[in-house]
Amino acid sequence: MQHTATASIRIANAKPTANARRQATRAARPTAASSASAALKASAFLPSSAGLKAQSLVASKTAVPASRRPLKVSALTIQEEVVFIDTPTGPMHALVLRPTAPGNYPGLVFYSEIFQVTGPIRRSAAMMACHGFVVVVPDIYHEEEAAGSSLPYDGPGADRGNHLKVTKPMDAYDSDADAAMRYLMYHPACTGKVGVMGFCIGGHLAYRAALHPEVRAAAVWYPTDIHKGSPDHVMRRPAPNGGFMGSTCNTCHRTPEFAAKGTELLMIFGRQDPHIDAWGRKRIRQALMDADVCFSWHEYNGQHAFMRDEGYRYDAELAIECYQKAIALFRRKLNEGDLPVPSGQYVTAAVESRH
């Protein structure tokens, strides 16, 4: 008995053999199933794109016979091409971004700031394309600037952009919009259903392009100078920073056309934006209400260009929230089966007869 006890103590304190070490290592190593479970749990707390990447990683680590593995095609992978669209004022350079996954997608015409297609604009276009849209981003100053060029985010760049925006005739902006819309509607990857969006001057151009008969929805960020024009082409209020398109701007006066064609608008502003002050915002909102247009209105504590992911004005939290609102609008209005929605202030008895 004493011998047996001594032997037991010696075995317990002995160093493990090589075979025992290998078995312990295998036991401690996580299995494919446990790795998949952990990654999927982690992906639930990530943004949508990151979550999908995590799930893709899990799928690639899971042991599946090569003959049964799915093709590595991601709906969030996009491709970009350069096109030249014919317009009455000459060829218009444009970027086209779309998902690489086979299929047809709704289309968006995306209008830039006065600096044309910069890095932030390209990234915003990619953001929308990744969510399942064919996005066309035209050069708004194609008559004057080299194809595909952009202006720097500095004083001279702003001066050049502001000069070009007021010297280009309104008719030229309108004909550009018609050409871009026609190109997008017949793009082989587009469903033919189109919307528009834009920042700054691009917000104004999106608002105006939404008057096109085929446009179903528009997302408009801090649109400069809509409030400065009038039906008789006379500026009602002096503009300290110069009037966009001068006396030819009748965009605000054309607002009732939205109600006639059933276009829905998403209007987004920064309350600290000096280019569209409280008076200007009030005038635009009143025009939409008077015309009984279907729209939503959002004012944030943000500066002009808070969507631009460069510089001190950028507000990432607001940008993410606004992208979500725009994506929800376009998915609803450009998808199949959207019901007509009665517009805001005048609700008929047939829709609601009691509280």
mmCIF file of C-alpha atoms in Angstrom, residues 203-204 206-208 210-211 217-223 226-227 250-269 276 279-299 342-346:
data_model
loop_
_atom_site.group_PDB
_atom_site.id
_atom_site.type_symbol
_atom_site.label_atom_id
_atom_site.label_comp_id
_atom_site.label_asym_id
_atom_site.label_seq_id
_atom_site.Cartn_x
_atom_site.Cartn_y
_atom_site.Cartn_z
ATOM 1 C CA GLY A 203 -28.651 70.238 -52.621
ATOM 2 C CA HIS A 204 -30.120 73.061 -54.688
ATOM 3 C CA ALA A 206 -31.057 68.001 -56.417
ATOM 4 C CA TYR A 207 -34.119 69.993 -55.323
ATOM 5 C CA ARG A 208 -34.458 71.372 -58.835
ATOM 6 C CA ALA A 210 -36.439 66.459 -58.488
ATOM 7 C CA LEU A 211 -38.866 68.405 -60.675
ATOM 8 C CA ALA A 217 -37.599 61.088 -54.167
ATOM 9 C CA ALA A 218 -34.907 63.598 -53.257
ATOM 10 C CA ALA A 219 -32.538 63.943 -50.293
ATOM 11 C CA VAL A 220 -31.456 67.574 -49.989
ATOM 12 C CA TRP A 221 -28.660 68.708 -47.653
ATOM 13 C CA TYR A 222 -28.309 72.423 -46.770
ATOM 14 C CA PRO A 223 -29.280 73.672 -50.275
ATOM 15 C CA ILE A 226 -33.098 78.346 -53.008
ATOM 16 C CA HIS A 227 -34.571 80.980 -50.696
ATOM 17 C CA ASN A 250 -36.984 80.600 -59.641
ATOM 18 C CA THR A 251 -36.500 77.255 -57.865
ATOM 19 C CA CYS A 252 -38.515 78.149 -54.792
ATOM 20 C CA HIS A 253 -41.400 79.362 -56.941
ATOM 21 C CA ARG A 254 -41.569 75.966 -58.674
ATOM 22 C CA THR A 255 -42.105 74.082 -55.397
ATOM 23 C CA PRO A 256 -45.844 73.372 -56.073
ATOM 24 C CA GLU A 257 -44.792 71.098 -58.933
ATOM 25 C CA PHE A 258 -43.639 68.505 -56.374
ATOM 26 C CA ALA A 259 -47.160 68.045 -55.034
ATOM 27 C CA ALA A 260 -48.540 67.587 -58.539
ATOM 28 C CA LYS A 261 -46.139 64.724 -59.311
ATOM 29 C CA GLY A 262 -46.036 63.111 -55.849
ATOM 30 C CA THR A 263 -42.307 63.514 -55.188
ATOM 31 C CA GLU A 264 -41.202 63.041 -51.578
ATOM 32 C CA LEU A 265 -38.434 65.253 -50.187
ATOM 33 C CA LEU A 266 -35.999 64.797 -47.296
ATOM 34 C CA MET A 267 -34.768 68.259 -46.238
ATOM 35 C CA ILE A 268 -31.714 68.518 -43.958
ATOM 36 C CA PHE A 269 -30.137 71.684 -42.538
ATOM 37 C CA ILE A 276 -29.136 79.289 -45.151
ATOM 38 C CA TRP A 279 -35.133 83.355 -42.510
ATOM 39 C CA GLY A 280 -34.039 81.278 -45.500
ATOM 40 C CA ARG A 281 -35.046 77.989 -43.918
ATOM 41 C CA LYS A 282 -38.412 79.427 -42.960
ATOM 42 C CA ARG A 283 -39.086 80.547 -46.510
ATOM 43 C CA ILE A 284 -38.288 77.135 -48.011
ATOM 44 C CA ARG A 285 -40.339 75.287 -45.413
ATOM 45 C CA GLN A 286 -43.296 77.625 -45.878
ATOM 46 C CA ALA A 287 -43.205 77.105 -49.632
ATOM 47 C CA LEU A 288 -43.329 73.326 -49.136
ATOM 48 C CA MET A 289 -46.203 73.579 -46.673
ATOM 49 C CA ASP A 290 -48.192 76.005 -48.814
ATOM 50 C CA ALA A 291 -47.885 73.645 -51.770
ATOM 51 C CA ASP A 292 -48.865 70.614 -49.632
ATOM 52 C CA VAL A 293 -45.718 68.721 -50.643
ATOM 53 C CA CYS A 294 -44.877 65.382 -49.016
ATOM 54 C CA PHE A 295 -41.641 66.122 -47.147
ATOM 55 C CA SER A 296 -39.754 65.618 -43.898
ATOM 56 C CA TRP A 297 -37.750 68.418 -42.303
ATOM 57 C CA HIS A 298 -34.689 68.052 -40.081
ATOM 58 C CA GLU A 299 -32.624 70.822 -38.506
ATOM 59 C CA PRO A 342 -51.089 61.729 -48.189
ATOM 60 C CA SER A 343 -48.987 64.835 -47.749
ATOM 61 C CA GLY A 344 -48.615 66.685 -44.507
ATOM 62 C CA GLN A 345 -51.028 69.358 -43.464
ATOM 63 C CA TYR A 346 -54.172 68.686 -45.520
#
